[in-house]
Short mmCIF file of C-alpha atoms and ligand atoms in Angstrom, two decimals:
data_model
loop_
_atom_site.label_atom_id
_atom_site.label_comp_id
_atom_site.label_asym_id
_atom_site.label_seq_id
_atom_site.Cartn_x
_atom_site.Cartn_y
_atom_site.Cartn_z
CA UNK A 70 98.66 -30.58 30.23
CA UNK A 71 101.93 -31.14 32.09
CA UNK A 72 100.13 -30.93 35.40
CA UNK A 73 97.43 -33.28 34.18
CA UNK A 74 100.04 -35.72 32.99
CA UNK A 75 101.93 -35.74 36.27
CA UNK A 76 98.63 -36.08 38.12
CA UNK A 77 97.84 -39.04 35.93
CA UNK A 78 101.28 -40.58 36.68
CA UNK A 79 100.67 -40.10 40.39
CA UNK A 80 97.23 -41.69 39.99
CA UNK A 81 98.82 -44.68 38.20
CA UNK A 82 101.26 -45.09 41.07
CA UNK A 83 98.54 -44.86 43.73
CA UNK A 84 96.42 -47.27 41.72
CA UNK A 85 99.31 -49.75 41.63
CA UNK A 86 99.69 -49.41 45.37
CA UNK A 87 95.98 -50.05 45.76
CA UNK A 88 95.41 -46.62 47.37
CA UNK A 89 93.04 -45.22 44.76
CA UNK A 90 89.91 -46.72 43.24
CA UNK A 91 90.20 -46.81 39.43
CA UNK A 92 88.32 -43.53 39.04
CA UNK A 93 90.94 -40.98 38.11
CA UNK A 94 88.17 -39.22 36.16
CA UNK A 95 86.53 -38.03 39.38
CA UNK A 96 88.12 -34.58 39.06
CA UNK A 97 86.65 -33.89 35.59
CA UNK A 98 83.68 -31.53 35.86
CA UNK A 99 80.84 -31.17 33.39
CA UNK A 100 78.55 -28.19 33.84
CA UNK A 101 75.19 -27.90 32.07
CA UNK A 102 74.40 -24.49 30.57
CA UNK A 103 71.82 -21.91 31.70
CA UNK A 104 68.36 -23.40 31.76
CA UNK A 105 64.97 -22.00 32.86
CA UNK A 106 63.55 -25.49 33.22
CA UNK A 107 64.15 -27.61 36.33
CA UNK A 108 65.44 -31.20 36.14
CA UNK A 109 61.91 -32.24 37.22
CA UNK A 110 60.53 -30.33 34.21
CA UNK A 111 62.96 -32.27 32.01
CA UNK A 112 61.51 -35.56 33.28
CA UNK A 113 57.91 -34.39 32.86
CA UNK A 114 58.46 -32.97 29.37
CA UNK A 115 60.30 -36.13 28.38
CA UNK A 116 57.47 -38.32 29.64
CA UNK A 117 54.89 -36.37 27.63
CA UNK A 118 57.04 -36.44 24.50
CA UNK A 119 57.79 -40.16 24.91
CA UNK A 120 54.04 -40.95 24.96
CA UNK A 121 53.63 -39.00 21.69
CA UNK A 122 56.77 -40.36 20.03
CA UNK A 123 55.92 -43.96 20.93
CA UNK A 124 52.71 -43.75 18.91
CA UNK A 125 54.69 -42.85 15.76
CA UNK A 126 57.36 -45.52 16.08
CA UNK A 127 57.61 -49.24 15.49
CA UNK A 128 58.98 -50.32 18.87
CA UNK A 129 60.48 -53.71 19.62
CA UNK A 130 58.77 -55.36 22.58
CA UNK A 131 61.03 -58.41 22.87
CA UNK A 132 61.65 -58.79 26.60
CA UNK A 133 65.17 -60.20 26.18
CA UNK A 134 66.30 -57.30 23.98
CA UNK A 135 64.75 -54.66 26.24
CA UNK A 136 66.14 -56.19 29.41
CA UNK A 137 69.64 -56.23 27.97
CA UNK A 138 69.57 -52.65 26.63
CA UNK A 139 68.01 -51.35 29.88
CA UNK A 140 70.59 -53.11 32.00
CA UNK A 141 73.50 -51.77 29.93
CA UNK A 142 71.98 -48.26 29.92
CA UNK A 143 71.36 -48.47 33.66
CA UNK A 144 74.97 -49.41 34.41
CA UNK A 145 76.15 -46.41 32.41
CA UNK A 146 73.60 -44.07 34.00
CA UNK A 147 74.94 -45.13 37.41
CA UNK A 148 78.24 -43.38 36.61
CA UNK A 149 76.75 -40.35 34.81
CA UNK A 150 77.83 -36.92 36.07
CA UNK A 151 75.12 -34.41 37.08
CA UNK A 152 72.44 -37.07 37.33
CA UNK A 153 69.55 -35.22 38.97
CA UNK A 154 67.46 -38.36 39.40
CA UNK A 155 66.57 -38.68 35.72
CA UNK A 156 64.32 -41.61 34.93
CA UNK A 157 66.51 -43.45 32.47
CA UNK A 158 64.17 -45.51 30.31
CA UNK A 159 65.15 -47.35 27.14
CA UNK A 160 63.30 -48.21 23.96
CA UNK A 161 64.51 -50.13 20.92
CA UNK A 162 63.13 -48.94 17.58
CA UNK A 163 62.57 -51.41 14.77
CA UNK A 164 64.42 -49.32 12.19
CA UNK A 165 67.12 -50.30 9.65
CA UNK A 166 68.89 -46.91 10.04
CA UNK A 167 71.69 -46.44 12.54
CA UNK A 168 70.46 -43.86 15.01
CA UNK A 169 69.86 -43.14 18.67
CA UNK A 170 68.04 -40.26 20.28
CA UNK A 171 67.38 -38.93 23.76
CA UNK A 172 64.43 -36.95 25.10
CA UNK A 173 64.84 -34.67 28.10
CA UNK A 174 64.74 -36.41 31.47
CA UNK A 175 66.29 -39.70 30.34
CA UNK A 176 64.14 -41.34 27.65
CA UNK A 177 66.54 -43.05 25.27
CA UNK A 178 65.67 -44.59 21.92
CA UNK A 179 68.14 -46.89 20.17
CA UNK A 180 67.45 -48.14 16.65
CA UNK A 181 67.95 -51.88 16.15
CA UNK A 182 70.46 -51.14 13.33
CA UNK A 183 72.69 -49.46 15.91
CA UNK A 184 72.88 -52.65 17.97
CA UNK A 185 73.28 -54.78 14.84
CA UNK A 186 76.12 -52.59 13.53
CA UNK A 187 78.08 -52.44 16.79
CA UNK A 188 80.96 -54.92 16.81
CA UNK A 189 80.94 -55.34 20.57
CA UNK A 190 79.20 -54.20 23.74
CA UNK A 191 81.65 -51.36 24.36
CA UNK A 192 80.71 -49.71 21.05
CA UNK A 193 77.01 -49.91 21.86
CA UNK A 194 77.79 -48.59 25.35
CA UNK A 195 79.48 -45.61 23.62
CA UNK A 196 76.31 -44.74 21.69
CA UNK A 197 74.11 -45.02 24.78
CA UNK A 198 76.58 -43.06 26.94
CA UNK A 199 76.60 -40.27 24.32
CA UNK A 200 72.77 -40.07 24.51
CA UNK A 201 72.88 -40.07 28.31
CA UNK A 202 75.39 -37.24 27.94
CA UNK A 203 72.72 -35.15 26.15
CA UNK A 204 70.31 -35.92 29.01
CA UNK A 205 72.57 -34.97 31.93
CA UNK A 206 73.86 -31.87 30.13
CA UNK A 207 70.17 -31.02 29.53
CA UNK A 208 70.72 -30.03 25.91
CA UNK A 209 67.05 -30.30 24.84
CA UNK A 210 65.64 -27.96 27.51
CA UNK A 211 68.64 -25.69 27.10
CA UNK A 212 67.60 -25.33 23.45
CA UNK A 213 64.03 -24.69 24.62
CA UNK A 214 65.39 -22.02 27.00
CA UNK A 215 67.18 -20.29 24.12
CA UNK A 216 64.04 -20.43 22.01
CA UNK A 217 61.87 -18.90 24.77
CA UNK A 218 64.48 -16.22 25.34
CA UNK A 219 64.58 -15.43 21.64
CA UNK A 220 60.78 -15.27 21.26
CA UNK A 221 59.83 -13.60 24.56
CA UNK A 222 62.85 -11.52 25.51
CA UNK A 223 64.64 -11.67 28.86
CA UNK A 224 62.20 -9.38 30.76
CA UNK A 225 59.11 -11.44 29.95
CA UNK A 226 60.89 -14.76 30.43
CA UNK A 227 62.22 -13.69 33.84
CA UNK A 228 58.65 -12.92 34.94
CA UNK A 229 57.57 -16.43 33.94
CA UNK A 230 60.22 -18.32 35.90
CA UNK A 231 58.73 -21.02 38.10
CA UNK A 232 55.56 -21.15 36.00
CA UNK A 233 54.61 -23.92 33.61
CA UNK A 234 57.01 -23.13 30.81
CA UNK A 235 56.22 -26.42 29.07
CA UNK A 236 52.71 -25.07 28.42
CA UNK A 237 54.32 -21.97 26.84
CA UNK A 238 56.22 -24.19 24.45
CA UNK A 239 53.00 -26.01 23.52
CA UNK A 240 51.25 -22.68 22.86
CA UNK A 241 54.09 -21.81 20.52
CA UNK A 242 53.68 -25.11 18.71
CA UNK A 243 57.09 -26.33 19.85
CA UNK A 244 57.60 -29.87 21.09
CA UNK A 245 60.12 -32.61 21.67
CA UNK A 246 58.86 -34.93 18.94
CA UNK A 247 61.62 -36.66 16.99
CA UNK A 248 62.72 -34.50 14.09
CA UNK A 249 61.84 -31.24 15.89
CA UNK A 250 64.48 -28.51 16.06
CA UNK A 251 64.81 -28.87 19.85
CA UNK A 252 66.32 -32.33 19.32
CA UNK A 253 68.71 -31.37 16.53
CA UNK A 254 71.85 -30.61 18.43
CA UNK A 255 74.68 -28.26 17.56
CA UNK A 256 78.24 -29.45 16.89
CA UNK A 257 79.26 -27.99 20.28
CA UNK A 258 76.56 -29.99 22.05
CA UNK A 259 77.77 -33.06 20.19
CA UNK A 260 81.32 -32.46 21.41
CA UNK A 261 80.02 -32.17 24.96
CA UNK A 262 77.92 -35.36 24.70
CA UNK A 263 80.99 -37.15 23.30
CA UNK A 264 83.11 -35.93 26.22
CA UNK A 265 80.54 -36.98 28.84
CA UNK A 266 80.02 -40.31 27.08
CA UNK A 267 83.75 -41.03 26.91
CA UNK A 268 84.05 -40.25 30.63
CA UNK A 269 81.15 -42.59 31.42
CA UNK A 270 82.61 -45.42 29.33
CA UNK A 271 85.82 -45.16 31.32
CA UNK A 272 84.06 -45.02 34.67
CA UNK A 273 81.89 -48.01 33.78
CA UNK A 274 85.03 -50.00 32.97
CA UNK A 275 84.82 -49.92 29.15
CA UNK A 276 87.61 -49.04 26.78
CA UNK A 277 86.79 -45.35 26.07
CA UNK A 278 88.15 -45.70 22.51
CA UNK A 279 85.01 -47.69 21.67
CA UNK A 280 83.23 -44.36 21.12
CA UNK A 281 85.45 -43.42 18.18
CA UNK A 282 85.34 -46.96 16.82
CA UNK A 283 81.59 -46.69 16.45
CA UNK A 284 81.78 -43.25 14.79
CA UNK A 285 84.10 -44.85 12.25
CA UNK A 286 81.45 -47.50 11.50
CA UNK A 287 78.76 -44.83 11.00
CA UNK A 288 81.05 -42.76 8.77
CA UNK A 289 81.85 -45.78 6.68
CA UNK A 290 78.20 -46.76 6.33
CA UNK A 291 77.00 -43.24 5.51
CA UNK A 292 79.94 -41.44 3.83
CA UNK A 293 77.65 -38.63 2.61
CA UNK A 294 76.46 -38.00 6.19
CA UNK A 295 72.90 -37.72 4.89
CA UNK A 296 71.32 -40.15 7.32
CA UNK A 297 69.07 -39.19 10.24
CA UNK A 298 71.94 -39.73 12.65
CA UNK A 299 73.85 -36.75 11.27
CA UNK A 300 70.72 -34.57 11.13
CA UNK A 301 70.18 -35.19 14.85
CA UNK A 302 73.86 -35.36 15.80
CA UNK A 303 75.90 -33.19 13.38
CA UNK A 304 79.51 -34.36 13.50
CA UNK A 305 81.74 -31.72 15.10
CA UNK A 306 85.03 -30.78 13.43
CA UNK A 307 87.85 -33.16 14.34
CA UNK A 308 85.44 -35.34 16.33
CA UNK A 309 87.73 -38.34 16.60
CA UNK A 310 90.75 -36.24 17.59
CA UNK A 311 88.78 -34.48 20.34
CA UNK A 312 87.68 -37.79 21.86
CA UNK A 313 91.18 -39.25 21.55
CA UNK A 314 92.61 -36.16 23.28
CA UNK A 315 90.26 -36.56 26.23
CA UNK A 316 91.17 -40.18 26.97
CA UNK A 317 94.59 -39.65 28.63
CA UNK A 318 93.00 -37.07 30.95
CA UNK A 319 90.51 -39.60 32.32
CA UNK A 320 93.11 -41.35 34.42
CA UNK A 321 95.38 -44.37 34.15
CA UNK A 322 94.44 -46.80 31.38
CA UNK A 323 92.13 -49.54 32.64
CA UNK A 324 94.05 -52.76 33.20
CA UNK A 325 91.33 -54.97 31.82
CA UNK A 326 88.65 -52.91 30.04
CA UNK A 327 85.35 -54.57 29.20
CA UNK A 328 84.76 -54.94 25.49
CA UNK A 329 82.15 -57.58 24.88
CA UNK A 330 79.62 -59.83 26.59
CA UNK A 331 77.62 -62.94 25.81
CA UNK A 332 74.44 -60.92 26.41
CA UNK A 333 75.46 -58.49 23.66
CA UNK A 334 76.16 -61.32 21.21
CA UNK A 335 72.82 -63.00 22.00
CA UNK A 336 70.87 -59.73 21.69
CA UNK A 337 72.53 -58.83 18.40
CA UNK A 338 71.82 -62.30 17.04
CA UNK A 339 68.21 -62.13 18.19
CA UNK A 340 67.73 -58.79 16.40
CA UNK A 341 69.41 -59.98 13.21
CA UNK A 342 66.75 -62.70 13.00
CA UNK A 343 63.82 -60.39 13.74
CA UNK A 344 61.69 -59.10 10.85
CA UNK A 345 61.56 -55.41 9.99
CA UNK A 346 58.12 -53.80 10.26
CA UNK A 347 56.05 -53.93 7.05
CA UNK A 348 56.51 -50.90 4.76
CA UNK A 349 53.55 -48.51 5.06
CA UNK A 350 51.02 -48.83 2.21
CA UNK A 351 51.35 -46.03 -0.35
CA UNK A 352 48.63 -43.42 0.21
CA UNK A 353 45.59 -43.89 -2.05
CA UNK A 354 45.12 -41.29 -4.74
ZN1 ZN B 177 74.43 -36.39 19.90
#
């Protein structure tokens, strides 16, 4: 900690002197876990799952909303660590629940209620950066790796390396549809996605504290933690404290962090005036 602090003081000094770019976070390393899938597999599996998921969801096709969310997500993806060429693609779901979800390979779904509940662009950026964190740390295919290992054993799995392991998952009836176990992360994976997301906020010029501000909004809205968001992203112990503790290690505080934008305000306003999808008809007896 002492060393980190003095490094951070040195970085502040160099920054003042104009020697360093404002990226003190460069030295922080994030390493994805053991994975039998390749990053290309992640993209392919994500594409297949996105096609299936899209059929089940009410998606918003408003060009203005999509352009804004894609541009914000793209700016964050540009500073993501371990980006193996993932095809970051963004969808906005017409749902009144606060949630966001990522498929392997970079397919990110943000519910409209998430955008409507964010108080500024930085908070929305925090949610998207967290999802991109799951993508670059490859949490979904890491879960699939663990499942294959558990079902097949190491010997068999080793013999299958380089083959179409996605087909194996399909044979086992396992997929990346929303709600499936592969997309319900562990508290440790949540901590990691928070850490990567906080780092990305900082590198993209946002106040990294926006991440905890948005968690506070979700906690306030769903005190029982029974909503989908917590099923997909179970809150780790001391979540806020862990994020707060990471911030000083990122580098010198940004002199003028971005918080909001006119585009965010316009998009939020546009969504607030958009109708929710009709409730499905009750099934006939
Ligand atoms: Zn998460």
